[in-house]
XYZ file of C-alpha atoms in Angstrom:
629
model
C -26.624 13.202 -14.401
C -26.868 12.396 -10.708
C -28.711 15.528 -9.608
C -26.052 16.101 -6.947
C -25.402 19.677 -5.804
C -21.708 20.184 -4.989
C -20.476 22.128 -1.961
C -19.026 24.809 -4.273
C -21.575 25.519 -7.054
C -20.479 24.887 -10.634
C -21.089 28.521 -11.572
C -18.748 29.769 -8.839
C -15.007 29.956 -9.487
C -12.583 30.090 -6.546
C -8.829 29.533 -6.209
C -7.785 25.896 -6.587
C -4.879 24.827 -8.807
C -1.646 26.748 -8.247
C 2.049 26.236 -7.484
C 1.507 26.488 -3.715
C -1.005 23.640 -3.545
C 0.750 21.340 -6.002
C 4.204 21.736 -4.423
C 2.760 21.079 -0.974
C 1.028 17.968 -2.314
C 4.259 16.618 -3.852
C 6.197 17.215 -0.611
C 3.549 15.536 1.538
C 3.299 12.734 -1.001
C 7.063 12.132 -0.867
C 6.904 11.801 2.944
C 3.842 9.552 3.173
C 4.737 7.577 0.043
C 8.216 6.766 1.366
C 6.713 5.718 4.700
C 4.177 3.527 2.897
C 6.992 1.924 0.895
C 8.786 1.029 4.132
C 5.568 -0.345 5.609
C 4.768 -2.427 2.538
C 8.253 -3.927 2.409
C 7.824 -5.044 6.015
C 4.271 -6.373 6.043
C 3.140 -6.626 2.424
C 0.382 -4.015 2.545
C -0.005 -0.261 2.367
C -2.535 2.094 3.918
C -4.651 4.725 2.197
C -3.310 8.181 3.079
C -6.227 10.195 1.668
C -7.724 11.249 5.007
C -4.499 12.212 6.852
C -3.328 14.094 3.754
C -6.609 16.006 3.644
C -6.223 16.926 7.313
C -2.568 17.961 6.991
C -3.246 19.956 3.807
C -5.838 22.013 5.665
C -3.510 22.557 8.631
C -0.424 23.519 6.610
C -2.284 25.859 4.255
C -3.965 27.459 7.277
C -0.528 27.993 8.862
C 0.703 29.615 5.623
C -2.149 32.152 5.634
C 0.140 35.054 6.697
C 2.366 34.330 3.682
C -0.072 33.374 0.908
C -3.397 34.552 2.251
C -6.395 32.452 3.205
C -6.667 29.156 1.302
C -9.890 27.800 -0.155
C -11.368 24.336 0.269
C -10.590 23.530 -3.378
C -6.924 24.445 -2.865
C -6.802 21.951 0.007
C -8.431 19.398 -2.288
C -5.801 19.922 -5.001
C -3.007 19.493 -2.437
C -4.557 16.270 -1.141
C -5.058 14.974 -4.714
C -1.418 15.590 -5.680
C -0.137 14.040 -2.459
C -2.262 10.892 -2.476
C -0.735 9.656 -5.755
C 2.451 8.680 -3.928
C 0.968 5.816 -1.910
C -0.269 4.165 -5.101
C 3.193 4.428 -6.618
C 4.656 2.869 -3.478
C 2.285 -0.104 -3.744
C 3.263 -0.897 -7.313
C 7.006 -0.488 -6.727
C 7.288 -2.575 -3.560
C 5.139 -5.382 -4.967
C 7.624 -6.041 -7.777
C 10.942 -4.141 -7.915
C 12.637 -5.836 -4.891
C 12.375 -9.177 -6.720
C 14.880 -7.861 -9.260
C 17.403 -7.228 -6.500
C 16.772 -10.696 -5.047
C 17.654 -12.110 -8.490
C 20.919 -10.186 -8.255
C 19.865 -7.581 -10.825
C 20.975 -4.132 -9.658
C 18.163 -1.823 -10.790
C 19.288 1.772 -11.434
C 17.351 4.447 -9.578
C 16.484 6.141 -12.880
C 14.784 2.947 -14.113
C 12.657 2.663 -10.951
C 11.655 6.301 -11.418
C 10.747 5.845 -15.097
C 8.679 2.725 -14.388
C 6.782 4.612 -11.672
C 6.170 7.562 -13.988
C 4.894 5.308 -16.808
C 2.516 3.435 -14.511
C 1.308 6.606 -12.808
C 0.573 8.440 -16.052
C -1.212 5.423 -17.606
C -3.355 4.928 -14.503
C -4.571 8.519 -14.522
C -5.111 8.729 -18.294
C -7.013 5.451 -18.636
C -9.380 6.459 -15.827
C -10.309 9.848 -17.329
C -12.906 8.572 -19.860
C -14.583 6.540 -17.095
C -15.152 9.433 -14.667
C -18.425 10.538 -16.209
C -19.968 7.129 -15.649
C -18.335 5.749 -12.487
C -18.188 8.954 -10.438
C -21.087 11.009 -11.808
C -23.812 8.712 -13.098
C -23.097 5.951 -10.570
C -22.885 8.444 -7.708
C -25.703 6.785 -5.755
C -24.350 3.229 -6.270
C -20.596 3.665 -5.805
C -19.798 5.391 -2.494
C -15.986 5.574 -2.913
C -15.475 5.536 0.887
C -12.071 7.268 1.128
C -13.137 9.949 -1.347
C -16.351 10.637 0.537
C -14.470 10.750 3.866
C -11.870 13.142 2.435
C -14.609 15.459 1.230
C -16.203 15.421 4.686
C -12.863 16.267 6.293
C -12.312 19.171 3.924
C -15.840 20.481 4.423
C -15.097 20.501 8.145
C -11.986 22.574 7.343
C -12.533 24.916 10.254
C -11.564 22.030 12.558
C -8.619 20.965 10.414
C -5.849 22.512 12.510
C -6.895 20.773 15.721
C -7.406 17.456 13.929
C -4.002 17.597 12.250
C -2.287 17.978 15.622
C -2.575 14.250 16.287
C -1.151 13.339 12.870
C 1.916 15.443 13.645
C 2.102 14.004 17.179
C 2.052 10.492 15.753
C 4.699 11.398 13.189
C 7.022 12.704 15.900
C 6.398 9.787 18.273
C 6.857 7.211 15.505
C 10.128 8.768 14.334
C 11.483 9.133 17.895
C 10.500 5.574 18.837
C 12.168 4.146 15.722
C 15.317 6.181 16.387
C 15.548 4.996 19.993
C 15.414 1.310 18.993
C 17.361 1.465 15.701
C 20.042 4.093 16.393
C 20.412 4.053 20.188
C 19.229 0.435 20.736
C 17.702 1.293 24.109
C 15.442 -1.777 24.038
C 14.750 -4.692 21.661
C 12.336 -4.151 18.766
C 10.985 -7.691 19.110
C 9.888 -9.973 21.934
C 9.586 -13.735 21.521
C 8.680 -16.791 23.541
C 9.468 -20.445 22.799
C 6.478 -22.688 23.502
C 6.854 -25.909 25.501
C 6.003 -29.388 24.127
C 5.688 -28.277 20.481
C 9.115 -28.540 18.793
C 10.437 -25.265 17.317
C 7.137 -23.476 18.095
C 7.525 -19.811 18.892
C 5.325 -16.748 19.300
C 6.704 -13.242 18.855
C 5.705 -9.600 18.568
C 7.392 -6.635 16.908
C 7.023 -3.780 19.401
C 7.061 -0.970 16.861
C 4.619 1.930 16.407
C 3.858 1.579 12.693
C 2.349 -1.895 12.970
C 0.276 -0.830 15.980
C -1.071 2.045 13.866
C -1.793 -0.309 10.960
C -3.781 -2.573 13.249
C -5.826 0.293 14.651
C -6.699 1.487 11.146
C -7.567 -2.000 9.821
C -9.618 -3.008 12.865
C -10.134 -6.244 14.797
C -11.450 -8.547 12.070
C -8.606 -8.182 9.572
C -6.029 -8.130 12.372
C -7.431 -11.358 13.829
C -7.459 -13.069 10.420
C -3.852 -12.066 9.723
C -2.548 -13.175 13.126
C -4.509 -16.426 12.659
C -2.475 -17.135 9.544
C 0.711 -16.343 11.441
C -0.197 -18.690 14.295
C -0.888 -21.458 11.775
C 2.666 -21.100 10.469
C 4.581 -20.678 13.717
C 2.563 -22.824 16.136
C 1.357 -25.622 13.808
C 3.249 -25.837 10.502
C 6.768 -25.279 11.838
C 6.368 -27.953 14.594
C 4.823 -30.370 12.060
C 7.760 -29.872 9.685
C 10.185 -30.372 12.597
C 8.444 -33.656 13.461
C 8.266 -34.952 9.861
C 11.869 -34.011 8.966
C 13.768 -34.307 12.276
C 17.176 -34.933 10.667
C 16.921 -31.971 8.298
C 15.609 -29.545 10.903
C 17.423 -30.521 14.096
C 20.040 -27.800 13.584
C 17.592 -25.253 12.220
C 16.016 -22.446 14.213
C 12.316 -21.563 13.775
C 13.443 -18.651 11.572
C 15.450 -21.048 9.379
C 12.462 -23.387 8.973
C 10.287 -20.406 8.097
C 12.824 -19.291 5.488
C 13.271 -22.712 3.853
C 9.755 -24.151 4.071
C 7.078 -21.722 5.236
C 7.987 -19.008 2.723
C 7.179 -21.368 -0.159
C 3.985 -22.629 1.488
C 2.997 -19.022 2.145
C 3.779 -18.070 -1.451
C 1.375 -20.757 -2.648
C -1.249 -19.545 -0.183
C -0.948 -15.896 -1.236
C -0.916 -16.759 -4.954
C -4.049 -18.895 -4.628
C -5.723 -16.245 -2.448
C -4.952 -13.613 -5.060
C -6.355 -15.791 -7.824
C -9.488 -16.526 -5.750
C -9.957 -12.796 -5.171
C -9.647 -12.057 -8.868
C -11.976 -14.942 -9.828
C -14.591 -13.622 -7.400
C -14.232 -10.260 -9.125
C -14.588 -11.690 -12.651
C -18.290 -10.735 -13.016
C -17.432 -7.215 -11.854
C -14.430 -7.131 -14.176
C -16.428 -8.224 -17.221
C -19.219 -5.793 -16.442
C -16.731 -2.993 -15.790
C -14.928 -3.604 -19.074
C -18.198 -3.832 -20.997
C -19.488 -0.615 -19.491
C -16.094 1.049 -19.796
C -15.792 0.338 -23.505
C -19.382 1.410 -24.066
C -18.976 4.617 -22.092
C -15.726 5.786 -23.659
C -17.471 7.022 -26.792
C -20.134 8.873 -24.820
C -17.549 10.180 -22.361
C -15.460 11.479 -25.228
C -18.360 13.609 -26.417
C -19.075 14.787 -22.863
C -15.399 15.646 -22.314
C -15.403 17.697 -25.491
C -18.768 19.426 -25.079
C -18.663 20.113 -21.310
C -19.529 23.679 -20.449
C -19.830 23.620 -16.671
C -16.573 23.905 -14.742
C -17.371 20.773 -12.755
C -17.751 18.676 -15.928
C -14.469 19.553 -17.630
C -12.034 16.651 -18.013
C -8.729 16.572 -19.851
C -9.525 16.242 -23.590
C -9.628 12.769 -25.121
C -6.840 13.847 -27.486
C -4.548 14.306 -24.472
C -5.502 10.817 -23.226
C -4.733 9.161 -26.574
C -1.483 11.077 -27.098
C -0.339 10.451 -23.537
C -0.940 6.699 -23.716
C 0.736 6.536 -27.149
C 3.808 8.384 -25.874
C 4.178 6.044 -22.897
C 3.866 2.911 -25.062
C 6.253 4.363 -27.672
C 8.759 5.286 -24.962
C 8.685 1.746 -23.557
C 9.202 0.279 -27.043
C 11.938 2.684 -28.163
C 13.948 3.390 -24.990
C 15.860 0.322 -23.741
C 16.404 1.623 -20.198
C 12.730 1.739 -19.164
C 11.679 -1.916 -19.297
C 15.199 -3.252 -19.002
C 18.607 -3.269 -20.580
C 19.768 -5.970 -23.028
C 16.262 -6.136 -24.507
C 15.601 -6.227 -28.239
C 13.086 -4.001 -30.009
C 10.591 -6.859 -30.463
C 10.606 -7.646 -26.748
C 10.136 -3.964 -25.887
C 7.343 -3.549 -28.440
C 5.433 -6.592 -27.176
C 6.009 -5.357 -23.622
C 4.604 -1.909 -24.422
C 1.504 -3.351 -26.072
C 1.001 -5.855 -23.236
C 1.252 -3.041 -20.688
C -1.370 -1.005 -22.552
C -3.814 -3.947 -22.701
C -3.353 -5.186 -19.128
C -3.245 -1.673 -17.684
C -6.485 -0.632 -19.418
C -8.283 -3.773 -18.229
C -7.155 -3.491 -14.618
C -7.548 0.287 -14.432
C -11.176 -0.162 -15.427
C -11.643 -2.934 -12.879
C -9.762 -1.124 -10.113
C -11.705 2.120 -10.571
C -14.991 0.298 -10.097
C -13.926 -2.033 -7.274
C -12.597 0.773 -5.050
C -15.905 2.533 -5.507
C -17.532 -0.330 -3.636
C -14.934 -1.460 -1.081
C -12.268 1.239 -0.880
C -8.585 1.504 -1.807
C -7.208 -0.562 1.092
C -9.256 -3.608 -0.028
C -8.386 -3.278 -3.723
C -6.932 -6.669 -4.848
C -3.989 -5.054 -6.674
C -1.602 -7.872 -5.811
C -4.054 -10.377 -7.324
C -4.135 -8.309 -10.516
C -0.327 -8.275 -10.547
C -0.273 -12.073 -10.144
C -2.661 -12.527 -13.085
C -0.539 -10.126 -15.168
C 2.666 -12.029 -14.384
C 1.027 -15.371 -15.137
C -0.208 -14.034 -18.493
C 3.097 -12.414 -19.421
C 4.993 -15.469 -18.149
C 3.056 -17.777 -20.467
C 3.608 -15.439 -23.456
C 7.345 -15.181 -22.764
C 7.580 -18.958 -22.234
C 6.028 -19.556 -25.665
C 8.458 -17.054 -27.205
C 11.431 -18.706 -25.493
C 12.310 -15.671 -23.389
C 13.044 -17.564 -20.172
C 16.494 -16.239 -19.229
C 17.198 -13.481 -16.686
C 16.402 -10.792 -19.272
C 12.976 -12.351 -19.851
C 12.273 -12.587 -16.127
C 13.365 -8.997 -15.513
C 11.272 -7.705 -18.411
C 8.187 -9.668 -17.332
C 8.494 -8.316 -13.804
C 8.886 -4.710 -14.943
C 5.744 -5.117 -17.063
C 3.999 -6.209 -13.865
C 5.395 -3.129 -12.106
C 3.863 -0.681 -14.581
C 0.497 -2.491 -14.650
C 0.394 -2.759 -10.851
C 1.120 0.970 -10.440
C -1.471 1.892 -13.079
C -4.203 -0.188 -11.414
C -3.281 1.156 -7.981
C -3.216 4.814 -8.985
C -6.484 4.461 -10.907
C -8.156 3.466 -7.650
C -6.587 6.464 -5.945
C -7.643 9.078 -8.508
C -11.140 7.595 -8.556
C -11.413 8.383 -4.835
C -9.977 11.880 -5.414
C -12.408 12.579 -8.247
C -15.275 11.451 -6.028
C -14.139 13.918 -3.357
C -13.866 16.600 -6.019
C -17.340 15.752 -7.336
C -18.809 16.235 -3.853
C -16.869 19.450 -3.263
C -17.407 21.013 -6.685
C -13.815 20.787 -7.969
C -12.778 21.011 -11.614
C -11.934 17.429 -12.735
C -9.387 18.593 -15.316
C -7.329 20.342 -12.648
C -7.497 17.326 -10.355
C -6.307 15.065 -13.173
C -3.366 17.359 -13.888
C -2.575 17.472 -10.157
C -2.577 13.681 -9.926
C -0.181 13.382 -12.879
C 2.138 16.015 -11.364
C 1.919 14.261 -7.984
C 2.816 10.900 -9.546
C 5.706 12.284 -11.586
C 6.929 14.518 -8.751
C 7.011 11.828 -6.069
C 8.250 8.961 -8.284
C 11.930 9.794 -7.718
C 11.595 10.138 -3.941
C 9.758 6.837 -3.508
C 12.223 5.107 -5.813
C 15.037 6.635 -3.737
C 13.485 5.320 -0.521
C 13.131 1.786 -1.949
C 16.657 1.923 -3.380
C 18.279 2.868 -0.073
C 16.114 0.520 2.007
C 17.216 -2.386 -0.173
C 20.895 -1.483 0.033
C 20.776 -1.018 3.805
C 18.605 -3.948 4.921
C 18.624 -6.370 1.923
C 15.293 -7.338 0.362
C 14.036 -10.703 1.520
C 15.729 -10.435 4.930
C 13.912 -10.697 8.261
C 14.213 -6.918 8.630
C 12.710 -6.276 5.190
C 10.902 -9.416 3.905
C 9.402 -7.674 0.825
C 6.707 -10.384 0.831
C 4.784 -9.435 -2.299
C 7.915 -9.008 -4.406
C 9.307 -12.340 -3.179
C 5.991 -13.890 -4.191
C 6.157 -12.354 -7.686
C 9.709 -13.721 -8.080
C 8.519 -17.175 -6.997
C 5.706 -17.099 -9.567
C 7.980 -16.125 -12.453
C 10.636 -18.662 -11.461
C 7.924 -21.312 -11.440
C 6.382 -20.353 -14.798
C 9.535 -19.538 -16.778
C 12.188 -21.814 -15.287
C 10.338 -24.411 -13.201
C 12.490 -23.665 -10.118
C 9.808 -24.274 -7.517
C 8.905 -26.861 -4.890
C 5.398 -27.465 -6.175
C 4.504 -29.748 -3.256
C 4.965 -26.907 -0.758
C 3.211 -24.486 -3.110
C 0.304 -26.939 -3.359
C 0.025 -27.135 0.434
C -0.222 -23.350 0.587
C -2.803 -23.253 -2.192
C -4.864 -25.890 -0.373
C -4.767 -23.790 2.812
C -6.243 -20.794 0.974
C -8.938 -22.956 -0.617
C -9.954 -24.374 2.772
C -10.032 -20.898 4.326
C -12.207 -19.698 1.451
C -14.610 -22.622 1.980
C -15.065 -21.490 5.595
C -15.912 -17.981 4.298
C -12.824 -16.348 5.752
C -11.181 -13.739 3.462
C -8.282 -15.764 2.045
C -5.861 -12.938 1.172
C -5.234 -11.459 4.660
C -5.040 -14.976 6.132
C -2.546 -16.049 3.454
C -0.444 -12.926 4.080
C -0.382 -13.959 7.757
C 0.838 -17.449 6.793
C 3.525 -15.928 4.576
C 4.960 -13.304 6.958
C 6.814 -13.659 10.262
C 4.372 -13.840 13.170
C 6.116 -10.883 14.821
C 4.697 -8.539 12.167
C 1.134 -9.815 12.550
C 0.891 -9.701 16.349
C 1.070 -5.883 16.756
C -1.469 -5.521 13.930
C -3.831 -7.726 15.920
C -3.162 -5.740 19.114
C -3.954 -2.472 17.327
C -7.173 -3.948 15.971
C -8.207 -5.093 19.440
C -7.565 -1.619 20.855
C -9.937 -0.165 18.295
C -12.514 -2.869 19.012
C -12.364 -2.083 22.755
C -12.810 1.626 22.107
C -15.755 1.055 19.762
C -17.417 -1.277 22.299
C -16.938 1.336 25.007
C -18.421 3.955 22.708
C -21.478 1.867 21.819
C -22.221 0.977 25.435
C -21.397 4.358 26.985
C -23.834 7.135 27.716
C -21.418 9.897 26.783
C -22.218 11.777 23.607
C -20.085 11.023 20.564
C -18.418 13.570 18.346
C -19.707 13.029 14.855
C -17.320 11.246 12.511
C -14.166 11.928 14.537
C -11.655 9.269 15.525
C -8.325 10.878 16.282
C -6.923 7.382 16.880
C -6.909 6.807 13.113
C -5.080 10.084 12.542
C -2.573 9.341 15.329
C -2.100 5.835 13.884
C -1.440 7.310 10.434
C 1.153 9.575 11.993
C 2.841 6.629 13.749
C 3.111 4.831 10.399
C 4.527 7.881 8.647
C 6.960 8.697 11.473
C 8.476 5.229 11.752
C 8.559 4.820 7.977
C 10.294 8.157 7.456
C 12.881 7.404 10.150
C 13.404 3.949 8.638
C 14.268 5.561 5.287
C 16.618 8.076 6.977
C 18.386 5.261 8.843
C 18.727 3.329 5.577
C 20.348 6.318 3.857
C 22.732 6.777 6.802
C 23.588 3.062 6.709
C 24.541 3.264 3.030
C 26.607 6.420 3.554
C 28.425 4.956 6.598
C 28.632 1.429 5.095
C 27.164 0.129 8.367
C 23.996 0.486 10.387
C 24.208 3.613 12.554
C 24.630 2.762 16.238
C 25.317 5.632 18.631
C 24.580 3.659 21.785
C 23.446 0.233 22.885
C 22.215 -1.479 26.044
C 23.019 -5.178 26.383
C 20.401 -6.600 28.719
C 21.293 -9.601 30.854
C 19.277 -11.712 31.289
C 17.489 -11.405 27.937
C 14.026 -11.319 29.495
C 14.837 -7.982 31.133
C 15.240 -6.253 27.766
C 12.057 -7.863 26.519
C 10.226 -6.641 29.631
C 11.373 -3.072 28.905
C 10.234 -3.435 25.296
C 6.785 -4.662 26.368
C 6.480 -1.847 28.922
C 7.280 0.928 26.412
C 5.039 -0.624 23.741
C 2.196 -0.901 26.255
C 2.621 2.768 27.131
C 2.330 3.641 23.440
C -0.837 1.550 23.153
C -2.285 3.240 26.238
C -1.583 6.665 24.729
C -3.275 5.667 21.464
C -6.316 4.541 23.451
C -6.334 7.793 25.429
C -6.321 9.944 22.277
C -8.985 7.804 20.588
C -11.288 7.790 23.627
C -10.918 11.519 24.165
C -11.902 12.229 20.562
C -14.850 9.834 20.527
C -16.414 11.187 23.689
C -17.075 14.762 24.579
C -15.736 15.923 27.902
């Protein structure tokens, strides 16, 4: 044992798991998970929602005191645990499902929901036997940063209401801003500038709140690396292609060249970066699997014999039965993995999911303990899964559309399982510090995953119908990449020369000790999505420099800029989903008003002015929280 003394002693029992906390967690999870799905479809990454969910849980339960009575810290923890499952589901769904639509395969909403449920349940169940080792015995070696931060937020619960104010402010501002540019069209959502001398070169910036919030949360370094990749594509590669192929590109816009050439180069860069990331993690993976297999037997005994409340996990029998039911359901029910599939294909798929999911759950649970959820190389794990499944299906001759769809849905379940394992590991760490009952947290996470699966699937479904996956509005970068990989492995439909150029770019970046994955994502995505991320990161860098050089005292551990940024992401994402639903209902994008600026630069000037005002407000809130008045 670690010798750690939890905030709530093990011999003390207080209110924790109940309908109030779980329902609140599912509702909050549906909101933040849908917003994360929108964000991921735009920029290929999602943000951990553990801290804002902890803050909001405290605030909402405090507001409900007149109705339900005073809430305990463990009730807030249960609500946060149930809610945080949704972001992991969003990651797995957006990384894979849109590729099916790009193939022309109309995925029913019920199938998206079932895939999310299967992946969510497997991720939680496979992690349960590992808790005793990774969270308890390795307490001093694995910090689990988001889990530790969530615990600190909940311990400071008395300040939760004031802290949550900026999350709600950001949510309102983000939603209003998105509505003004996507329903009323009061100013453009993008500014761009053609560069002289270099043919087809262009720089651009999406002036939207969510990406500014993402940049502030990620910080300067990652933002700079991502925008560096974008500049390579739009200022160097596109002009080079225009010079090498003048006849083919003379009638093409920079966007057209990006679509026909840079996407494939970027796909090669991201695939190689993902493989590099996984290869670097191989020693950790092998060690994690070795320890995981060794610890399962000991953990089983501990799970059975635990007497203290803080040591009680779900029984191993529940884990085995749960995993068996999921695998059996995949093998026996045609509609989960895909229609038009035979029993043999479904059986092999179920077994493959169990093997890959167990391996990557074990790896994911350990990796996030060291570097956090946001840096978890889930997309790299998905790439390795698809390569493995692709080779198996190729050998079996399953290379038609049914084979591709089935392989991709296998990747969906594995990706969700690995992602949610990282999430529950952080939650269990928070619970370990607070003195929660692990069994109740595990049940809450399963309920949160099952409860929010439909809503996140609904958001993805309507976003795809309204904006079209793979479009400039909704690039769905990771899913497009997964499609490219499977097309290459199963059918050979790939320009390997362009893929090789992208792979070489990632290798060179890795040689110069620059993290290859964020740079490759920058190469792959439109520059307009990377620029506001960089701006947000620079704002945070400026504030931190001002803090370190200033003489004013600093409030311990408080940065309301991160909470406001989280709110901006959630607000724009939620409004984006609402607009998508309205667009499907109306059979057109809703447009209540529009201003046609002439000349064009006038509209862009307005866009820059409003975006600058938003950035200034973010700085104001962050500075005010970091320095005492």
